[in-house]
Amino acid sequence: MPAHSFVSAASIRDRFASAMSTMYQNEVPQYGTLLKLVADINERTLADNPALARQMAAANDLARLSVERHGAIRVGTAEELGMLSRLFAVMGMAPVGYYDLAAAGVPVHSTAFRPIETETLAINPFRLFTSLLRLDLIEDDNLRQRAADILAVRDIFTPRVRELIARFEAEGGLTEAEADTFVAEAIETFRWHEDATVDYATYEALASEHKLIADVVCFRGPHINHLTPRTLDIDAAQAAMPEYGITPKAVIEGPPRRDVPILLRQTSFKALEESIRFAGDTEGRHTARFGEIEQRGVALTPDGRALYDRLLTAAQTYKRDANDDYQAALHGIFEEFPDDLDTLRRRELAYFRYQAAGESLIDASAPADDDSAIEALLASGHVVAHPIVYEDFLPVSAAGIFQSNLGSDEAGEGTAAASQQELEAALGQPIIDPFALYARIEADSKRAALDMLMGLAPQNRPA
Ligand code: OOG
Ligand code: NI
């Protein structure tokens, strides 16, 4: 089969994200309301703020806005994660970032499957936060064994999706018809099941260890537990939620409102209480699924992130019951964080993508190194610097670790590295370091802009 008849990974991802959204709107109607709210706010924000609309259009960041969302799932075994890793590869999604939630008292560790290249992120940046249960953190031997036994007998994938993944790997792609079947079959893994695979007593025993353990172990599959559209004004979204009949959580998470948004800010509506049929026909209740909204800002360098972590840790003492008060306090503390694009760039607190603007310049008096050349070209308007959107998740920063209710010796340096290796072994591939990814995009864009404007062949470039 010639390669050109294969559907692109970005197109399969786009279809999958859309099918997932449709399924979740059917399962959780309030999520449909949330989408409507976000679309309304985004439309209004762009209309009120032509400069933002122009900046997003110039950065090729506008088209993806209406399709942009993330989701989250949790799986029980290394085998399940390994297969998911192959499934997401079909859609051009690779594991980026290691999140050790044990440090915050949650018995999972996680990564995010997402596209990694600028061009394909612009089409559809759909990402899935994916956690693997750490049974080793269950202290009770019997309960740990029971959980492992339950997980060992379930298969969360349809036979057809397994076939199509193997086909993709053998052929290097999927045809139109195969891609559509793949999406329909892949979605099945993430569907909600109101019938649990265990009896109520088993559910209760697992839930008493940690509710999340019960959520992972007691069902037929890793139901999608939330989807999160991207808003351009999360404060407006938070304020408008009651008008749409949605009750928001008390405060917006992450950094405060700023002229230049950084990382991401998130809010959500509370998880639904849902009725479950347990084995033996007992009725019970379980809360797992909710809806979330996020606003994304510029990706931070390690220096920027260290500053963010320090300021957020300092804010840990603030009361988090009233959003306005909390945001005002946070705003005060974040005064130390520069809030204009130029300073963020010059102090290397955030990542930027450089783009040549205008005519090729062959300048005999070109400065001796790339960085001074870029500065000169920025000053003369021949290069523009676009902030790079943060594509990952709210860091389990100092704040999360601060709240840790596990012994501090359990979150030591050596343990964290060993755990990441364990997750990578389950994934069957290394986890990509998000900082390295943003840094590479920045460096490549600089090089490309210089090459284009200075007309220098690579061998003639200054070192
Ligand atoms: C993971 C939640 C992580 C986010 O937005 O930070 C996440 C989970 O609860 O499974 O989606
Ligand atoms: Ni989320």
Short mmCIF file of C-alpha atoms and ligand atoms in Angstrom, two decimals:
data_model
loop_
_atom_site.label_atom_id
_atom_site.label_comp_id
_atom_site.label_asym_id
_atom_site.label_seq_id
_atom_site.Cartn_x
_atom_site.Cartn_y
_atom_site.Cartn_z
CA MET A 1 0.00 0.00 0.00
CA PRO A 2 1.59 3.34 -0.99
CA ALA A 3 2.25 5.70 1.90
CA HIS A 4 0.14 8.51 0.44
CA SER A 5 -3.09 6.61 1.03
CA PHE A 6 -2.47 6.60 4.79
CA VAL A 7 -4.34 9.02 7.00
CA SER A 8 -2.05 11.39 8.93
CA ALA A 9 -1.58 10.86 12.65
CA ALA A 10 -2.87 14.40 13.26
CA SER A 11 -6.10 13.62 11.43
CA ILE A 12 -6.66 10.42 13.42
CA ARG A 13 -5.98 12.35 16.64
CA ASP A 14 -8.41 15.06 15.58
CA ARG A 15 -11.15 12.48 14.90
CA PHE A 16 -10.41 10.70 18.17
CA ALA A 17 -10.52 13.91 20.25
CA SER A 18 -13.81 14.85 18.64
CA ALA A 19 -15.32 11.38 19.18
CA MET A 20 -14.16 11.42 22.80
CA SER A 21 -15.80 14.82 23.31
CA THR A 22 -19.08 13.61 21.80
CA MET A 23 -19.07 10.51 23.99
CA TYR A 24 -18.32 12.51 27.13
CA GLN A 25 -21.05 15.05 26.35
CA ASN A 26 -23.49 12.15 26.15
CA GLU A 27 -22.19 10.62 29.36
CA VAL A 28 -21.92 13.92 31.30
CA PRO A 29 -24.35 16.49 29.85
CA GLN A 30 -22.93 19.22 32.07
CA TYR A 31 -19.71 18.93 30.05
CA GLY A 32 -21.70 20.05 26.99
CA THR A 33 -22.82 23.12 28.92
CA LEU A 34 -19.21 23.79 29.88
CA LEU A 35 -18.20 23.69 26.20
CA LYS A 36 -20.90 26.21 25.35
CA LEU A 37 -19.73 28.53 28.12
CA VAL A 38 -16.11 28.34 26.98
CA ALA A 39 -17.03 28.97 23.33
CA ASP A 40 -19.10 32.02 24.35
CA ILE A 41 -16.28 33.45 26.50
CA ASN A 42 -13.62 32.84 23.85
CA GLU A 43 -15.71 34.55 21.20
CA ARG A 44 -16.30 37.55 23.45
CA THR A 45 -12.63 37.73 24.53
CA LEU A 46 -11.38 37.76 20.94
CA ALA A 47 -13.97 40.36 19.91
CA ASP A 48 -13.01 42.63 22.84
CA ASN A 49 -9.30 42.15 22.33
CA PRO A 50 -8.22 42.49 18.67
CA ALA A 51 -4.54 42.57 19.67
CA LEU A 52 -4.84 39.12 21.24
CA ALA A 53 -6.71 37.85 18.18
CA ARG A 54 -3.93 39.20 15.92
CA GLN A 55 -1.16 37.74 18.08
CA MET A 56 -2.82 34.30 18.14
CA ALA A 57 -3.46 34.38 14.39
CA ALA A 58 0.18 35.34 13.71
CA ALA A 59 1.38 32.47 15.92
CA ASN A 60 -0.96 30.04 14.08
CA ASP A 61 -2.64 29.42 17.42
CA LEU A 62 -6.23 30.39 16.63
CA ALA A 63 -7.48 27.47 14.53
CA ARG A 64 -6.79 24.91 17.22
CA LEU A 65 -8.60 26.82 19.95
CA SER A 66 -12.07 25.39 19.40
CA VAL A 67 -10.84 21.78 19.20
CA GLU A 68 -8.38 22.03 22.04
CA ARG A 69 -8.84 19.95 25.14
CA HIS A 70 -7.12 17.54 27.45
CA GLY A 71 -8.43 14.50 29.26
CA ALA A 72 -7.33 12.16 32.03
CA ILE A 73 -7.38 8.40 32.56
CA ARG A 74 -5.89 5.96 35.07
CA VAL A 75 -4.80 2.40 34.36
CA GLY A 76 -4.00 -0.51 36.63
CA THR A 77 -1.13 -2.46 35.11
CA ALA A 78 2.11 -2.04 33.20
CA GLU A 79 0.64 -4.14 30.36
CA GLU A 80 -2.34 -1.80 30.03
CA LEU A 81 -0.03 1.22 29.90
CA GLY A 82 2.24 -0.48 27.37
CA MET A 83 -0.68 -1.08 25.02
CA LEU A 84 -1.96 2.49 25.50
CA SER A 85 1.46 3.76 24.57
CA ARG A 86 1.19 1.89 21.24
CA LEU A 87 -2.41 3.08 20.76
CA PHE A 88 -1.44 6.74 21.21
CA ALA A 89 1.51 6.34 18.85
CA VAL A 90 -1.04 5.76 16.07
CA MET A 91 -2.23 9.33 16.76
CA GLY A 92 1.25 10.84 16.94
CA MET A 93 1.17 11.16 20.72
CA ALA A 94 4.27 10.46 22.81
CA PRO A 95 4.75 10.42 26.60
CA VAL A 96 6.00 13.81 27.80
CA GLY A 97 6.85 14.65 31.41
CA TYR A 98 7.01 12.53 34.54
CA TYR A 99 4.62 13.38 37.36
CA ASP A 100 5.19 11.60 40.66
CA LEU A 101 1.87 11.95 42.44
CA ALA A 102 3.05 9.80 45.35
CA ALA A 103 4.76 12.96 46.56
CA ALA A 104 1.28 14.46 46.98
CA GLY A 105 -0.17 11.38 48.66
CA VAL A 106 -1.81 9.84 45.58
CA PRO A 107 -0.70 6.25 44.75
CA VAL A 108 -0.03 6.78 41.02
CA HIS A 109 2.64 8.12 38.74
CA SER A 110 1.86 9.70 35.42
CA THR A 111 2.84 11.07 32.07
CA ALA A 112 1.00 12.99 29.36
CA PHE A 113 0.58 11.57 25.87
CA ARG A 114 0.67 14.43 23.42
CA PRO A 115 1.91 15.58 20.01
CA ILE A 116 5.35 17.18 20.16
CA GLU A 117 6.00 19.11 16.94
CA THR A 118 4.88 22.72 16.40
CA GLU A 119 3.10 22.04 13.08
CA THR A 120 1.08 19.11 14.37
CA LEU A 121 0.30 20.81 17.70
CA ALA A 122 -1.25 23.59 15.64
CA ILE A 123 -3.69 21.11 14.06
CA ASN A 124 -4.89 19.51 17.27
CA PRO A 125 -2.89 19.48 20.50
CA PHE A 126 -5.10 16.89 22.26
CA ARG A 127 -3.34 15.45 25.29
CA LEU A 128 -4.22 12.76 27.76
CA PHE A 129 -2.88 12.76 31.29
CA THR A 130 -2.30 9.08 31.98
CA SER A 131 -1.67 7.60 35.39
CA LEU A 132 -0.51 4.14 36.39
CA LEU A 133 -1.65 2.81 39.73
CA ARG A 134 1.20 1.91 42.05
CA LEU A 135 -0.01 -1.22 43.77
CA ASP A 136 3.27 -1.32 45.70
CA LEU A 137 1.98 1.65 47.70
CA ILE A 138 -0.98 -0.40 49.05
CA GLU A 139 0.18 -1.43 52.49
CA ASP A 140 -2.21 -4.29 53.19
CA ASP A 141 -0.78 -7.49 51.59
CA ASN A 142 -4.15 -9.17 51.07
CA LEU A 143 -5.74 -6.12 49.54
CA ARG A 144 -2.77 -5.57 47.24
CA GLN A 145 -2.98 -9.17 46.01
CA ARG A 146 -6.75 -8.92 45.57
CA ALA A 147 -6.37 -5.77 43.46
CA ALA A 148 -3.66 -7.38 41.33
CA ASP A 149 -5.85 -10.48 40.76
CA ILE A 150 -8.83 -8.38 39.66
CA LEU A 151 -6.71 -6.35 37.26
CA ALA A 152 -5.00 -9.44 35.84
CA VAL A 153 -8.22 -10.81 34.32
CA ARG A 154 -9.59 -7.72 32.61
CA ASP A 155 -8.83 -6.67 29.05
CA ILE A 156 -9.49 -2.98 28.45
CA PHE A 157 -8.93 -3.15 24.68
CA THR A 158 -11.21 -4.51 21.95
CA PRO A 159 -9.73 -7.30 19.78
CA ARG A 160 -10.19 -5.10 16.70
CA VAL A 161 -8.22 -2.17 18.12
CA ARG A 162 -5.36 -4.53 18.98
CA GLU A 163 -5.39 -5.74 15.35
CA LEU A 164 -5.39 -2.21 13.96
CA ILE A 165 -2.51 -1.12 16.22
CA ALA A 166 -0.49 -4.11 14.99
CA ARG A 167 -1.43 -3.21 11.43
CA PHE A 168 -0.31 0.39 11.91
CA GLU A 169 3.02 -0.83 13.26
CA ALA A 170 3.54 -3.29 10.40
CA GLU A 171 2.38 -1.03 7.54
CA GLY A 172 3.43 2.39 8.87
CA GLY A 173 -0.07 3.84 8.72
CA LEU A 174 -3.83 3.28 8.49
CA THR A 175 -6.12 3.78 5.52
CA GLU A 176 -9.20 6.00 5.67
CA ALA A 177 -11.55 3.12 6.55
CA GLU A 178 -9.09 1.63 9.05
CA ALA A 179 -8.61 5.01 10.73
CA ASP A 180 -12.35 5.41 11.27
CA THR A 181 -12.66 1.91 12.68
CA PHE A 182 -9.60 2.54 14.86
CA VAL A 183 -11.20 5.65 16.37
CA ALA A 184 -14.52 3.90 17.01
CA GLU A 185 -12.78 0.92 18.64
CA ALA A 186 -10.23 2.96 20.60
CA ILE A 187 -13.02 5.05 22.13
CA GLU A 188 -14.51 1.88 23.66
CA THR A 189 -11.59 1.64 26.09
CA PHE A 190 -12.55 4.99 27.67
CA ARG A 191 -16.31 4.48 27.97
CA TRP A 192 -18.08 4.68 31.32
CA HIS A 193 -19.55 1.46 32.76
CA GLU A 194 -22.07 1.77 35.54
CA ASP A 195 -21.65 -1.88 36.44
CA ALA A 196 -18.62 -2.59 38.60
CA THR A 197 -16.67 -5.83 38.19
CA VAL A 198 -16.50 -6.41 41.96
CA ASP A 199 -18.91 -6.69 44.87
CA TYR A 200 -19.60 -3.80 47.15
CA ALA A 201 -17.42 -5.10 49.99
CA THR A 202 -14.37 -5.27 47.72
CA TYR A 203 -15.06 -1.77 46.40
CA GLU A 204 -15.32 -0.45 49.96
CA ALA A 205 -12.12 -2.16 51.06
CA LEU A 206 -10.17 -0.67 48.15
CA ALA A 207 -11.81 2.75 48.52
CA SER A 208 -10.90 2.87 52.18
CA GLU A 209 -7.22 2.55 51.20
CA HIS A 210 -7.62 5.33 48.60
CA LYS A 211 -10.69 6.26 46.52
CA LEU A 212 -8.53 6.34 43.44
CA ILE A 213 -7.55 2.68 43.87
CA ALA A 214 -11.22 1.70 43.80
CA ASP A 215 -11.76 3.89 40.73
CA VAL A 216 -8.99 2.10 38.84
CA VAL A 217 -9.54 -1.47 39.99
CA CYS A 218 -13.33 -1.94 40.18
CA PHE A 219 -14.40 -1.15 36.62
CA ARG A 220 -14.05 -2.74 33.22
CA GLY A 221 -11.84 -0.02 31.87
CA PRO A 222 -10.13 3.34 32.40
CA HIS A 223 -13.16 5.59 31.87
CA ILE A 224 -12.26 9.12 30.82
CA ASN A 225 -12.64 11.03 34.10
CA HIS A 226 -12.74 14.56 32.68
CA LEU A 227 -12.20 16.60 29.56
CA THR A 228 -10.91 20.17 29.66
CA PRO A 229 -11.45 22.81 26.96
CA ARG A 230 -9.15 25.84 26.72
CA THR A 231 -10.50 29.28 27.51
CA LEU A 232 -8.88 32.65 26.82
CA ASP A 233 -10.27 34.15 30.05
CA ILE A 234 -10.62 31.79 32.96
CA ASP A 235 -11.67 34.51 35.41
CA ALA A 236 -14.64 35.31 33.18
CA ALA A 237 -15.36 31.58 32.83
CA GLN A 238 -15.24 31.05 36.61
CA ALA A 239 -17.57 34.01 37.16
CA ALA A 240 -20.01 32.86 34.45
CA MET A 241 -20.31 29.24 35.61
CA PRO A 242 -23.28 29.83 37.96
CA GLU A 243 -25.18 31.61 35.14
CA TYR A 244 -24.85 28.41 33.15
CA GLY A 245 -26.05 26.31 36.07
CA ILE A 246 -22.59 24.99 36.92
CA THR A 247 -21.08 25.13 40.41
CA PRO A 248 -17.35 25.87 40.22
CA LYS A 249 -14.76 24.76 42.74
CA ALA A 250 -13.74 27.46 45.21
CA VAL A 251 -10.57 28.80 43.59
CA ILE A 252 -8.73 28.85 40.28
CA GLU A 253 -5.55 26.75 40.51
CA GLY A 254 -2.12 27.78 39.27
CA PRO A 255 -0.68 31.26 38.78
CA PRO A 256 -2.75 34.45 39.15
CA ARG A 257 -4.20 36.53 36.31
CA ARG A 258 -1.43 38.45 34.54
CA ASP A 259 -0.86 40.52 31.39
CA VAL A 260 1.26 37.64 30.09
CA PRO A 261 -0.30 34.34 31.18
CA ILE A 262 2.22 31.69 32.27
CA LEU A 263 1.89 27.87 32.44
CA LEU A 264 -1.78 27.19 32.99
CA ARG A 265 -4.67 28.05 35.27
CA GLN A 266 -7.47 25.62 35.90
CA THR A 267 -10.90 25.41 37.45
CA SER A 268 -13.55 22.68 37.42
CA PHE A 269 -16.99 21.63 38.50
CA LYS A 270 -17.29 19.02 41.20
CA ALA A 271 -17.30 15.31 40.45
CA LEU A 272 -20.74 13.79 39.94
CA GLU A 273 -22.11 11.25 42.37
CA GLU A 274 -23.11 8.35 40.18
CA SER A 275 -25.02 5.22 40.91
CA ILE A 276 -23.15 1.97 40.39
CA ARG A 277 -24.40 -1.61 40.16
CA PHE A 278 -22.02 -3.90 42.02
CA ALA A 279 -21.65 -7.62 41.51
CA GLY A 280 -24.41 -9.41 43.43
CA ASP A 281 -26.81 -6.62 42.35
CA THR A 282 -26.06 -4.17 45.15
CA GLU A 283 -26.55 -0.49 44.29
CA GLY A 284 -23.92 2.00 45.44
CA ARG A 285 -22.41 5.33 44.60
CA HIS A 286 -19.08 6.46 43.17
CA THR A 287 -17.65 9.88 42.35
CA ALA A 288 -15.07 10.08 39.61
CA ARG A 289 -16.10 12.23 36.71
CA PHE A 290 -16.09 15.99 36.37
CA GLY A 291 -15.49 18.85 33.94
CA GLU A 292 -12.61 21.28 33.91
CA ILE A 293 -11.57 24.50 32.13
CA GLU A 294 -8.07 25.78 31.61
CA GLN A 295 -6.28 28.85 30.34
CA ARG A 296 -2.84 28.29 28.86
CA GLY A 297 0.10 30.66 28.92
CA VAL A 298 3.74 30.68 27.95
CA ALA A 299 6.01 27.72 28.78
CA LEU A 300 8.60 28.51 31.44
CA THR A 301 12.31 27.67 31.38
CA PRO A 302 13.80 25.88 34.42
CA ASP A 303 14.60 29.33 35.88
CA GLY A 304 11.05 30.54 35.30
CA ARG A 305 9.67 27.35 36.79
CA ALA A 306 11.88 27.63 39.87
CA LEU A 307 10.56 31.16 40.42
CA TYR A 308 6.97 29.95 39.91
CA ASP A 309 7.46 27.10 42.40
CA ARG A 310 8.96 29.42 44.98
CA LEU A 311 6.14 31.96 44.73
CA LEU A 312 3.40 29.33 44.74
CA THR A 313 4.93 27.68 47.79
CA ALA A 314 4.92 31.05 49.52
CA ALA A 315 1.20 31.28 48.73
CA GLN A 316 0.46 28.00 50.53
CA THR A 317 -0.50 29.84 53.68
CA TYR A 318 -3.34 31.71 51.94
CA LYS A 319 -6.93 30.75 52.55
CA ARG A 320 -8.51 29.05 49.55
CA ASP A 321 -12.20 29.45 50.26
CA ALA A 322 -13.01 32.63 48.30
CA ASN A 323 -11.57 33.00 44.80
CA ASP A 324 -11.41 36.82 44.79
CA ASP A 325 -9.44 36.99 48.05
CA TYR A 326 -7.14 34.16 47.04
CA GLN A 327 -6.45 35.67 43.61
CA ALA A 328 -5.73 39.09 45.11
CA ALA A 329 -3.23 37.57 47.55
CA LEU A 330 -1.63 35.49 44.80
CA HIS A 331 -1.38 38.54 42.59
CA GLY A 332 0.57 40.33 45.31
CA ILE A 333 3.06 37.51 45.70
CA PHE A 334 3.54 37.16 41.94
CA GLU A 335 4.52 40.82 41.59
CA GLU A 336 8.08 39.51 41.68
CA PHE A 337 7.47 37.58 38.42
CA PRO A 338 8.14 39.87 35.39
CA ASP A 339 4.95 40.42 33.44
CA ASP A 340 5.97 41.60 30.00
CA LEU A 341 7.11 39.49 27.07
CA ASP A 342 10.37 41.32 26.56
CA THR A 343 11.63 40.86 30.12
CA LEU A 344 10.50 37.22 30.21
CA ARG A 345 12.51 36.64 27.05
CA ARG A 346 15.63 38.61 27.97
CA ARG A 347 15.84 37.04 31.41
CA GLU A 348 15.23 33.61 29.90
CA LEU A 349 12.29 32.88 32.16
CA ALA A 350 10.05 31.71 29.29
CA TYR A 351 10.44 30.04 25.90
CA PHE A 352 9.90 31.79 22.58
CA ARG A 353 9.62 30.77 18.96
CA TYR A 354 11.41 33.11 16.56
CA GLN A 355 10.01 33.84 13.13
CA ALA A 356 11.54 35.77 10.27
CA ALA A 357 9.33 38.66 9.21
CA GLY A 358 10.05 40.39 5.97
CA GLU A 359 12.81 40.48 3.39
CA SER A 360 15.99 38.47 3.44
CA LEU A 361 18.81 40.57 4.85
CA ILE A 362 22.33 40.04 3.73
CA ASP A 363 24.21 42.26 6.12
CA ALA A 364 27.97 42.49 5.88
CA SER A 365 28.15 43.97 9.36
CA ALA A 366 26.22 41.06 10.88
CA PRO A 367 26.98 40.61 14.57
CA ALA A 368 29.36 37.83 15.45
CA ASP A 369 27.03 35.44 17.26
CA ASP A 370 23.51 34.15 16.83
CA ASP A 371 22.12 35.75 19.96
CA SER A 372 23.28 39.27 19.13
CA ALA A 373 22.09 38.74 15.56
CA ILE A 374 18.62 37.77 16.85
CA GLU A 375 18.53 40.78 19.17
CA ALA A 376 19.47 43.11 16.31
CA LEU A 377 16.86 41.57 14.01
CA LEU A 378 14.19 41.80 16.70
CA ALA A 379 15.03 45.45 17.23
CA SER A 380 14.82 46.17 13.50
CA GLY A 381 11.55 44.26 13.21
CA HIS A 382 12.91 41.56 10.92
CA VAL A 383 12.22 38.85 13.49
CA VAL A 384 9.26 38.40 15.80
CA ALA A 385 9.28 36.29 18.97
CA HIS A 386 6.09 34.35 19.75
CA PRO A 387 5.64 33.03 23.28
CA ILE A 388 5.55 29.20 23.13
CA VAL A 389 2.30 27.86 24.59
CA TYR A 390 2.76 25.54 27.57
CA GLU A 391 1.47 22.17 26.34
CA ASP A 392 1.85 20.21 29.58
CA PHE A 393 0.15 20.03 32.96
CA LEU A 394 0.21 22.01 36.17
CA PRO A 395 3.49 21.00 37.71
CA VAL A 396 3.34 18.86 40.80
CA SER A 397 5.40 21.67 42.13
CA ALA A 398 6.73 22.47 45.52
CA ALA A 399 3.09 23.16 46.38
CA GLY A 400 2.00 19.56 45.90
CA ILE A 401 5.00 18.19 47.68
CA PHE A 402 4.43 20.68 50.48
CA GLN A 403 1.03 19.09 51.09
CA SER A 404 2.49 15.63 51.01
CA ASN A 405 1.03 13.28 53.53
CA LEU A 406 3.54 10.54 52.83
CA GLY A 407 6.80 10.27 54.72
CA SER A 408 9.37 12.62 53.27
CA ASP A 409 11.93 9.82 52.92
CA GLU A 410 9.59 8.20 50.38
CA ALA A 411 9.90 11.12 47.98
CA GLY A 412 13.69 11.18 47.95
CA GLU A 413 15.78 11.88 44.88
CA GLY A 414 16.86 8.27 44.23
CA THR A 415 13.33 6.92 44.58
CA ALA A 416 11.93 9.41 42.06
CA ALA A 417 14.49 8.45 39.40
CA ALA A 418 13.85 4.74 39.97
CA SER A 419 10.08 5.28 39.69
CA GLN A 420 10.46 7.12 36.40
CA GLN A 421 12.48 4.21 35.03
CA GLU A 422 9.72 1.88 36.13
CA LEU A 423 7.10 3.94 34.29
CA GLU A 424 9.32 4.07 31.19
CA ALA A 425 9.70 0.29 31.27
CA ALA A 426 5.90 -0.04 31.33
CA LEU A 427 5.57 2.49 28.50
CA GLY A 428 8.18 0.67 26.44
CA GLN A 429 9.78 4.01 25.60
CA PRO A 430 11.57 6.87 27.32
CA ILE A 431 9.59 9.82 28.68
CA ILE A 432 10.43 13.03 26.85
CA ASP A 433 11.63 15.89 29.05
CA PRO A 434 9.29 18.84 28.40
CA PHE A 435 12.00 21.45 29.03
CA ALA A 436 14.23 19.82 26.41
CA LEU A 437 11.34 19.87 23.97
CA TYR A 438 10.58 23.59 24.38
CA ALA A 439 14.30 24.44 24.32
CA ARG A 440 14.71 22.52 21.06
CA ILE A 441 11.73 24.27 19.45
CA GLU A 442 13.20 27.62 20.51
CA ALA A 443 16.71 26.83 19.26
CA ASP A 444 15.47 25.41 15.93
CA SER A 445 13.31 28.48 15.32
CA LYS A 446 16.25 30.82 15.98
CA ARG A 447 18.41 28.90 13.57
CA ALA A 448 15.72 28.84 10.88
CA ALA A 449 15.01 32.56 11.22
CA LEU A 450 18.71 33.41 11.01
CA ASP A 451 19.28 31.12 8.05
CA MET A 452 16.41 32.69 6.21
CA LEU A 453 17.31 36.30 6.96
CA MET A 454 21.07 36.22 6.84
CA GLY A 455 21.17 33.87 3.89
CA LEU A 456 24.05 32.02 5.45
CA ALA A 457 24.78 28.43 4.53
CA PRO A 458 25.14 26.27 7.67
CA GLN A 459 28.92 25.96 7.20
CA ASN A 460 29.28 29.76 7.12
CA ARG A 461 27.34 30.36 10.30
CA PRO A 462 29.16 31.92 13.21
CA ALA A 463 29.86 29.31 15.92
C1 OOG B 1 -5.32 13.30 36.77
C2 OOG B 1 -5.59 14.77 36.78
C3 OOG B 1 -4.54 15.59 36.07
C4 OOG B 1 -4.89 17.98 35.27
O1 OOG B 1 -5.59 18.78 34.63
O2 OOG B 1 -3.95 18.36 35.99
C5 OOG B 1 -5.17 16.55 35.15
C6 OOG B 1 -6.43 12.45 37.27
O3 OOG B 1 -7.20 12.86 38.15
O4 OOG B 1 -6.56 11.34 36.76
O5 OOG B 1 -5.98 16.22 34.32
NI NI B 2 -7.27 17.95 33.93
#
